[in-house]
Short mmCIF file of C-alpha atoms in Angstrom, two decimals:
data_model
loop_
_atom_site.label_atom_id
_atom_site.label_comp_id
_atom_site.label_asym_id
_atom_site.label_seq_id
_atom_site.Cartn_x
_atom_site.Cartn_y
_atom_site.Cartn_z
CA MET A 465 2.56 27.35 21.27
CA GLN A 466 5.79 26.98 19.34
CA ILE A 467 7.37 24.01 21.07
CA PHE A 468 4.21 22.02 21.82
CA PRO A 469 4.85 19.34 19.10
CA PHE A 470 8.32 18.72 20.53
CA ILE A 471 6.87 18.31 24.01
CA VAL A 472 4.55 15.69 22.47
CA VAL A 473 7.70 13.97 21.12
CA ALA A 474 9.25 13.91 24.60
CA TRP A 475 6.01 12.59 26.09
CA ILE A 476 5.66 9.73 23.57
CA LEU A 477 9.34 8.81 24.07
CA ALA A 478 8.96 8.87 27.87
CA VAL A 479 5.78 6.76 28.06
CA GLY A 480 7.25 4.25 25.58
CA LEU A 481 10.45 3.87 27.61
CA TYR A 482 8.45 3.62 30.82
CA GLY A 483 6.45 0.80 29.23
CA ILE A 484 9.63 -1.03 28.22
CA VAL A 485 11.19 -0.72 31.67
CA THR A 486 8.08 -1.89 33.55
CA SER A 487 6.88 -4.45 30.98
CA ARG A 488 5.81 -7.87 32.18
CA HIS A 489 5.10 -9.31 28.72
CA LEU A 490 7.36 -9.50 25.68
CA VAL A 491 4.62 -8.61 23.16
CA HIS A 492 3.75 -5.57 25.30
CA LEU A 493 7.44 -4.69 25.35
CA ILE A 494 7.66 -4.84 21.54
CA ILE A 495 4.59 -2.61 21.18
CA CYS A 496 6.23 -0.16 23.62
CA LEU A 497 9.31 -0.12 21.39
CA ALA A 498 7.01 0.79 18.49
CA VAL A 499 5.63 3.65 20.63
CA VAL A 500 9.18 4.88 21.31
CA GLN A 501 9.91 4.79 17.62
CA SER A 502 6.73 6.67 16.74
CA SER A 503 8.07 9.63 18.71
CA THR A 504 10.66 9.99 15.95
CA TYR A 505 7.91 10.32 13.33
CA VAL A 506 6.42 13.25 15.20
CA LEU A 507 9.88 14.77 15.63
CA LEU A 508 10.78 14.43 11.94
CA LEU A 509 7.49 15.81 10.65
CA GLY A 510 7.56 18.56 13.28
CA VAL A 511 11.07 19.66 12.31
CA GLY A 512 10.14 19.91 8.62
CA TYR A 513 6.85 21.74 9.10
CA LYS A 514 6.50 25.23 7.73
CA ALA A 515 3.54 27.31 8.88
CA GLY A 516 0.86 27.63 6.20
CA ALA A 517 2.74 25.49 3.66
CA ALA A 518 1.29 22.69 1.53
CA ALA A 519 2.38 19.05 1.32
CA PRO A 520 5.30 18.56 -1.13
CA PHE A 521 3.08 17.10 -3.88
CA PHE A 522 2.65 19.32 -6.90
CA SER A 523 0.32 17.28 -9.11
CA ASP A 524 -2.65 19.59 -8.49
CA ILE A 525 -1.19 22.79 -6.99
CA PRO A 526 1.02 25.46 -8.63
CA ARG A 527 4.74 24.65 -8.60
CA SER A 528 5.54 27.82 -6.68
CA THR A 529 3.33 26.96 -3.69
CA PRO A 530 5.38 26.93 -0.47
CA ALA A 531 5.66 23.32 0.72
CA VAL A 532 7.00 21.57 3.80
CA ASP A 533 10.33 19.72 3.79
CA PRO A 534 10.10 16.51 1.68
CA VAL A 535 13.37 15.13 3.07
CA VAL A 536 12.06 14.55 6.59
CA GLN A 537 8.90 12.98 5.15
CA ALA A 538 11.04 10.53 3.20
CA LEU A 539 13.00 9.84 6.40
CA ALA A 540 9.75 9.18 8.28
CA LEU A 541 8.85 6.63 5.58
CA THR A 542 12.20 4.91 6.09
CA ASP A 543 11.55 4.96 9.81
CA VAL A 544 8.17 3.23 9.41
CA VAL A 545 9.64 0.49 7.21
CA VAL A 546 12.48 -0.17 9.65
CA GLU A 547 10.04 -0.30 12.54
CA ALA A 548 7.88 -2.86 10.73
CA ALA A 549 10.97 -4.98 10.05
CA VAL A 550 12.25 -4.73 13.63
CA SER A 551 8.82 -5.51 15.12
CA ALA A 552 8.39 -8.56 12.90
CA LEU A 553 11.80 -9.92 13.86
CA LEU A 554 11.28 -9.27 17.59
CA LEU A 555 7.82 -10.89 17.53
CA ALA A 556 9.37 -13.94 15.89
CA LEU A 557 11.92 -14.08 18.72
CA ALA A 558 9.06 -13.77 21.23
CA VAL A 559 7.33 -16.76 19.61
CA GLN A 560 10.49 -18.83 20.00
CA ALA A 561 11.03 -17.60 23.57
CA HIS A 562 7.52 -18.73 24.47
CA LYS A 563 8.13 -22.13 22.89
CA ARG A 564 11.35 -22.65 24.78
CA PHE A 565 10.50 -21.21 28.20
CA GLY A 566 6.71 -21.38 28.28
CA THR A 567 6.46 -17.77 29.44
CA LEU A 568 6.66 -14.29 27.97
CA ASP A 569 7.36 -12.47 31.22
CA PRO A 570 10.86 -10.92 31.04
CA GLU A 571 11.26 -11.43 34.80
CA ASP A 572 10.73 -15.18 34.53
CA LEU A 573 12.90 -15.40 31.44
CA ARG A 574 15.81 -13.96 33.38
CA GLN A 575 15.32 -16.41 36.23
CA LEU A 576 15.28 -19.32 33.78
CA GLN A 577 18.55 -18.15 32.30
CA GLY A 578 20.12 -18.31 35.76
CA MET B 271 16.80 -5.49 40.91
CA THR B 272 13.18 -5.43 42.00
CA PRO B 273 10.58 -3.81 39.73
CA GLY B 274 10.13 -0.99 42.23
CA VAL B 275 13.83 -0.13 42.29
CA ARG B 276 14.05 -0.35 38.52
CA ARG B 277 11.13 2.04 38.16
CA GLY B 278 12.80 4.48 40.55
CA VAL B 279 16.09 4.36 38.64
CA PHE B 280 14.23 4.83 35.37
CA LEU B 281 12.19 7.80 36.60
CA ALA B 282 15.33 9.52 37.90
CA GLY B 283 17.16 8.93 34.62
CA MET B 284 14.19 9.96 32.51
CA ALA B 285 13.79 13.18 34.49
CA ALA B 286 17.39 14.06 33.64
CA VAL B 287 16.88 13.17 29.96
CA LEU B 288 13.71 15.27 29.76
CA ALA B 289 15.49 18.20 31.43
CA PHE B 290 18.21 18.11 28.77
CA PHE B 291 15.57 17.64 26.05
CA LEU B 292 13.61 20.71 27.16
CA TRP B 293 16.87 22.66 27.41
CA GLY B 294 17.61 21.66 23.81
CA LEU B 295 14.14 22.74 22.70
CA VAL B 296 14.88 26.30 23.70
CA GLY B 297 17.49 26.51 20.92
CA LEU B 298 15.24 25.10 18.16
CA PRO B 299 13.76 27.38 15.49
CA GLY B 300 10.25 26.60 16.73
CA PHE B 301 7.43 24.62 15.19
CA GLY B 302 6.38 25.98 11.78
CA HIS B 303 9.59 27.99 11.28
CA TYR B 304 11.42 25.52 9.05
CA PRO B 305 15.01 26.74 8.70
CA GLY B 306 15.78 24.98 5.39
CA PRO B 307 17.50 24.92 3.05
CA TYR B 308 17.39 21.35 1.68
CA GLY B 309 13.62 20.97 1.55
CA ASP B 310 13.14 24.33 -0.10
CA VAL B 311 15.83 23.61 -2.68
CA LEU B 312 14.33 20.23 -3.53
CA ASN B 313 10.83 21.67 -3.76
CA ALA B 314 12.12 24.31 -6.16
CA ILE B 315 14.20 22.12 -8.50
CA GLY B 316 12.83 18.60 -7.89
CA ILE B 317 10.13 18.67 -10.56
CA ARG B 318 12.43 20.11 -13.21
CA GLN B 319 15.21 17.61 -12.48
CA THR B 320 13.18 14.42 -12.07
CA HIS B 321 9.74 15.14 -13.60
CA ALA B 322 8.17 13.67 -10.47
CA THR B 323 5.43 15.78 -8.89
CA ASP B 324 5.73 13.79 -5.66
CA ILE B 325 8.93 15.23 -4.22
CA VAL B 326 8.96 12.67 -1.39
CA SER B 327 9.20 9.87 -3.98
CA ALA B 328 11.85 11.85 -5.84
CA VAL B 329 13.87 12.04 -2.61
CA ASN B 330 13.32 8.35 -1.81
CA PHE B 331 14.00 6.84 -5.21
CA ASP B 332 16.39 9.38 -6.76
CA TYR B 333 18.15 11.86 -4.47
CA ARG B 334 18.40 9.41 -1.55
CA ALA B 335 18.05 6.22 -3.60
CA MET B 336 21.22 4.81 -2.05
CA ASP B 337 19.70 5.06 1.45
CA THR B 338 16.44 3.56 0.22
CA LEU B 339 18.40 0.63 -1.22
CA GLY B 340 19.79 0.02 2.25
CA GLU B 341 16.35 0.42 3.79
CA GLU B 342 14.93 -2.13 1.38
CA PHE B 343 17.65 -4.58 2.28
CA ILE B 344 16.84 -4.07 5.97
CA LEU B 345 13.32 -5.25 5.19
CA PHE B 346 14.69 -8.09 3.09
CA ALA B 347 17.08 -9.17 5.84
CA ALA B 348 14.32 -9.00 8.47
CA ALA B 349 11.97 -11.18 6.42
CA THR B 350 14.77 -13.65 5.78
CA GLY B 351 15.83 -13.54 9.42
CA MET B 352 12.28 -14.39 10.49
CA GLY B 353 12.47 -17.50 8.38
CA VAL B 354 15.64 -18.48 10.25
CA VAL B 355 14.27 -17.66 13.70
CA LEU B 356 10.94 -19.41 13.07
CA ARG B 357 12.41 -22.50 11.43
CA HIS B 358 10.94 -25.77 12.51
CA LEU B 359 12.73 -26.97 15.59
CA ARG B 360 13.36 -30.59 16.40
CA GLU B 361 10.31 -32.43 17.69
CA GLU B 362 8.01 -30.00 15.93
CA ARG B 363 5.71 -31.17 13.21
CA GLU B 364 3.05 -29.47 11.18
CA ARG B 365 -0.59 -30.44 11.20
CA SER B 366 -3.75 -28.97 9.75
CA ALA B 367 -5.52 -26.35 11.86
CA VAL B 368 -8.06 -28.49 13.67
CA ASP B 369 -9.30 -27.72 17.11
CA GLU B 370 -7.18 -29.31 19.79
CA ALA B 371 -10.12 -29.93 22.15
CA ARG B 372 -11.82 -33.23 21.39
CA ASP B 373 -15.32 -32.28 22.59
CA ARG B 374 -15.60 -29.28 20.24
CA THR B 375 -15.59 -29.13 16.48
CA ASP B 376 -13.55 -26.72 14.39
CA PRO B 377 -15.79 -23.63 14.13
CA GLY B 378 -14.67 -22.69 10.59
CA THR B 379 -14.83 -19.24 9.02
CA SER B 380 -18.10 -17.34 9.37
CA GLU B 381 -19.95 -16.55 6.18
CA ALA B 382 -20.01 -12.82 7.03
CA VAL B 383 -16.20 -12.65 7.27
CA ARG B 384 -15.82 -14.76 4.15
CA VAL B 385 -18.13 -12.54 2.02
CA ALA B 386 -16.62 -9.30 3.32
CA ALA B 387 -13.06 -10.52 2.68
CA ILE B 388 -13.87 -11.75 -0.86
CA THR B 389 -15.67 -8.47 -1.64
CA PHE B 390 -12.73 -6.35 -0.58
CA THR B 391 -9.92 -8.43 -2.09
CA GLY B 392 -10.38 -7.06 -5.63
CA PRO B 393 -10.66 -3.38 -4.65
CA THR B 394 -7.65 -3.78 -2.32
CA VAL B 395 -5.53 -5.06 -5.21
CA VAL B 396 -6.67 -2.17 -7.41
CA VAL B 397 -5.94 0.46 -4.74
CA GLY B 398 -2.58 -1.10 -3.91
CA TRP B 399 -1.60 -1.28 -7.56
CA TYR B 400 -2.69 2.33 -8.08
CA ILE B 401 -0.60 3.52 -5.13
CA VAL B 402 2.45 1.56 -6.32
CA SER B 403 2.25 2.79 -9.92
CA HIS B 404 1.47 6.45 -9.15
CA GLY B 405 4.18 7.03 -6.54
CA GLN B 406 5.98 9.50 -8.80
CA VAL B 407 2.81 11.57 -9.37
CA SER B 408 0.80 11.64 -6.15
CA PRO B 409 1.32 10.58 -2.52
CA GLY B 410 2.27 6.91 -2.43
CA GLY B 411 4.91 4.67 -3.94
CA GLY B 412 6.27 1.18 -3.62
CA PHE B 413 6.44 0.99 0.16
CA GLN B 414 2.93 2.21 0.85
CA GLY B 415 1.30 0.36 -2.05
CA GLY B 416 3.22 -2.82 -1.28
CA VAL B 417 1.75 -2.97 2.21
CA ILE B 418 -1.76 -2.49 0.76
CA LEU B 419 -1.14 -5.26 -1.79
CA ALA B 420 0.01 -7.56 1.01
CA THR B 421 -3.30 -6.82 2.75
CA ALA B 422 -5.05 -8.48 -0.19
CA PHE B 423 -3.27 -11.72 0.69
CA ALA B 424 -4.39 -11.32 4.30
CA MET B 425 -7.96 -11.00 2.98
CA ILE B 426 -7.56 -14.27 1.08
CA TYR B 427 -6.45 -15.83 4.35
CA LEU B 428 -9.54 -14.45 6.11
CA ALA B 429 -11.81 -15.66 3.30
CA GLY B 430 -10.57 -19.21 3.45
CA GLU B 431 -8.04 -21.20 5.28
CA PHE B 432 -4.35 -20.71 5.79
CA LEU B 433 -3.74 -23.80 3.70
CA ALA B 434 -5.59 -22.10 0.80
CA LEU B 435 -3.29 -19.09 1.17
CA LYS B 436 -0.30 -21.41 1.15
CA ARG B 437 -1.46 -22.84 -2.16
CA ILE B 438 -1.80 -19.38 -3.76
CA SER B 439 1.38 -17.92 -2.35
CA PRO B 440 3.73 -20.61 -1.11
CA VAL B 441 6.56 -19.17 0.99
CA PRO B 442 9.33 -20.27 -1.44
CA LEU B 443 7.55 -18.40 -4.26
CA ALA B 444 7.09 -15.29 -2.08
CA ASP B 445 10.76 -15.56 -1.09
CA ALA B 446 11.78 -15.67 -4.75
CA VAL B 447 9.57 -12.70 -5.68
CA GLU B 448 11.01 -10.77 -2.75
CA ALA B 449 14.53 -11.51 -3.93
CA VAL B 450 13.67 -10.42 -7.48
CA GLY B 451 12.22 -7.12 -6.20
CA ALA B 452 15.26 -6.39 -4.03
CA ALA B 453 17.77 -7.42 -6.70
CA SER B 454 16.04 -5.37 -9.43
CA PHE B 455 16.55 -2.20 -7.37
CA ALA B 456 20.28 -2.89 -7.21
CA ILE B 457 20.42 -3.90 -10.89
CA ILE B 458 18.73 -0.63 -11.94
CA GLY B 459 21.40 1.19 -9.94
CA ILE B 460 24.26 -0.79 -11.48
CA SER B 461 22.92 -0.46 -15.03
CA ALA B 462 23.29 3.31 -14.68
CA LEU B 463 27.03 2.64 -14.48
CA GLY B 464 26.82 0.92 -17.86
CA VAL B 465 25.82 4.16 -19.59
CA GLY B 466 28.52 6.13 -17.83
CA ALA B 467 26.40 7.67 -15.08
CA ALA B 468 26.72 7.38 -11.31
CA PHE B 469 25.26 4.48 -9.31
CA LEU B 470 21.45 4.81 -9.15
CA ALA B 471 21.48 7.92 -11.34
CA ASN B 472 18.19 8.61 -13.10
CA VAL B 473 19.27 7.64 -16.63
CA LEU B 474 15.92 6.71 -18.20
CA PRO B 475 13.90 9.19 -20.31
CA LEU B 476 11.96 11.44 -17.94
CA GLY B 477 8.79 11.61 -20.06
CA HIS B 478 7.22 14.66 -21.64
CA MET B 479 5.10 16.06 -18.82
CA PRO B 480 5.76 16.03 -15.08
CA GLY B 481 2.66 14.57 -13.42
CA GLU B 482 2.04 11.83 -15.97
CA VAL B 483 2.34 8.19 -15.01
CA ASP B 484 5.06 7.42 -17.57
CA SER B 485 7.27 10.26 -16.33
CA ALA B 486 10.15 10.41 -13.84
CA GLY B 487 12.37 7.67 -15.36
CA THR B 488 13.92 5.29 -12.84
CA ILE B 489 11.79 6.68 -9.99
CA ALA B 490 8.70 4.93 -11.38
CA LEU B 491 10.66 1.76 -12.14
CA ILE B 492 12.32 1.55 -8.71
CA SER B 493 8.98 2.28 -7.03
CA PHE B 494 7.45 -0.63 -8.95
CA PHE B 495 10.12 -3.11 -7.86
CA VAL B 496 10.04 -1.84 -4.28
CA GLY B 497 6.28 -2.46 -4.35
CA ILE B 498 6.88 -6.07 -5.42
CA GLU B 499 9.55 -6.55 -2.77
CA VAL B 500 7.45 -5.06 0.05
CA THR B 501 4.38 -7.09 -0.92
CA ALA B 502 6.38 -10.32 -0.93
CA ALA B 503 8.19 -9.44 2.31
CA PHE B 504 4.94 -8.85 4.19
CA VAL B 505 3.40 -12.02 2.73
CA VAL B 506 6.46 -13.94 3.92
CA VAL B 507 6.27 -12.37 7.40
CA ALA B 508 2.54 -13.10 7.75
CA SER B 509 2.93 -16.65 6.41
CA GLU B 510 5.78 -17.41 8.80
CA PHE B 511 3.66 -16.36 11.77
CA LEU B 512 0.58 -18.24 10.52
CA GLU B 513 2.67 -21.34 9.97
CA GLN B 514 3.50 -21.29 13.68
CA THR B 515 -0.19 -21.83 14.48
CA LEU B 516 -0.02 -25.15 12.64
CA ILE B 517 2.93 -26.42 14.61
CA VAL B 518 2.35 -28.88 17.38
CA ARG B 519 5.14 -29.92 19.68
CA ARG B 520 5.52 -33.60 20.18
CA HIS B 521 5.84 -34.57 23.79
#
């Protein structure tokens, strides 16, 4: 099936967004954001895949071996680093939100804000 | 907006998004039919130009080094930002991690966890160091190896107490190391200007043989400093969170 990996991308994106919209806990919400972002990894690696090709590492295979796109793999690496940074920062904000309001439920947070 | 209404609005919107997404899929080349050409070009000339047999590292630390510099500063800014967000607020003080309940004693670390963590600390450092230093040859590089190296510090935390970790890697020291790693990347880029090349151009000798550890010029050097920066950044992030467990609010 030629478009199956891209359907997986859509599915991961959709369940992640659903989790964010219906979340009742900030840590859960941040994990859902990580799920949304992981859909982009699948998309990037799926776009660069070439049927029957090797990974773009030529230390132990002949130089002329067909290999998949290294650019999208480098982009996926960037993506992972940014996600780690964003998650860390958001979790820190969640810690402070819990200290200030005593709850991590987004519904209650909104009511406290007035 | 009640949760039920919000869910309904979301499902309607998501259905529309998915419809457009599937419509877009029809026009794609299909999985496994990579249209090129950038990846193919890089795979063909990357080894000759950079002497790196890991083309992903060549892309990260040479062809797209400018973007990676920005990416590294995102990590740097996030680690620094955490320090700002998790600063000690008024009426917060720090105390050692003793159990808050009076009728129980602090359980301490189990011997099994302690032995396992101590056993794996050394090998973790070796693996992390290997991944950092061989990024130009085989899969890996500064980002991946840096995270593994930071795991070694987490092991030290598991083997002892947080206060022991704080003695080995105090946050100010980790902050300084992080800054050195991030600044070195930029300095390597600027020093290329000094010899008349473009910013972040690969100006160092490329080594005799692609696939050897001393090959690939600035790719290996940048990967090394990125490894240092990532290790320190993750140690800072973990320490900031662990420090929160020591904080007691005065009421």
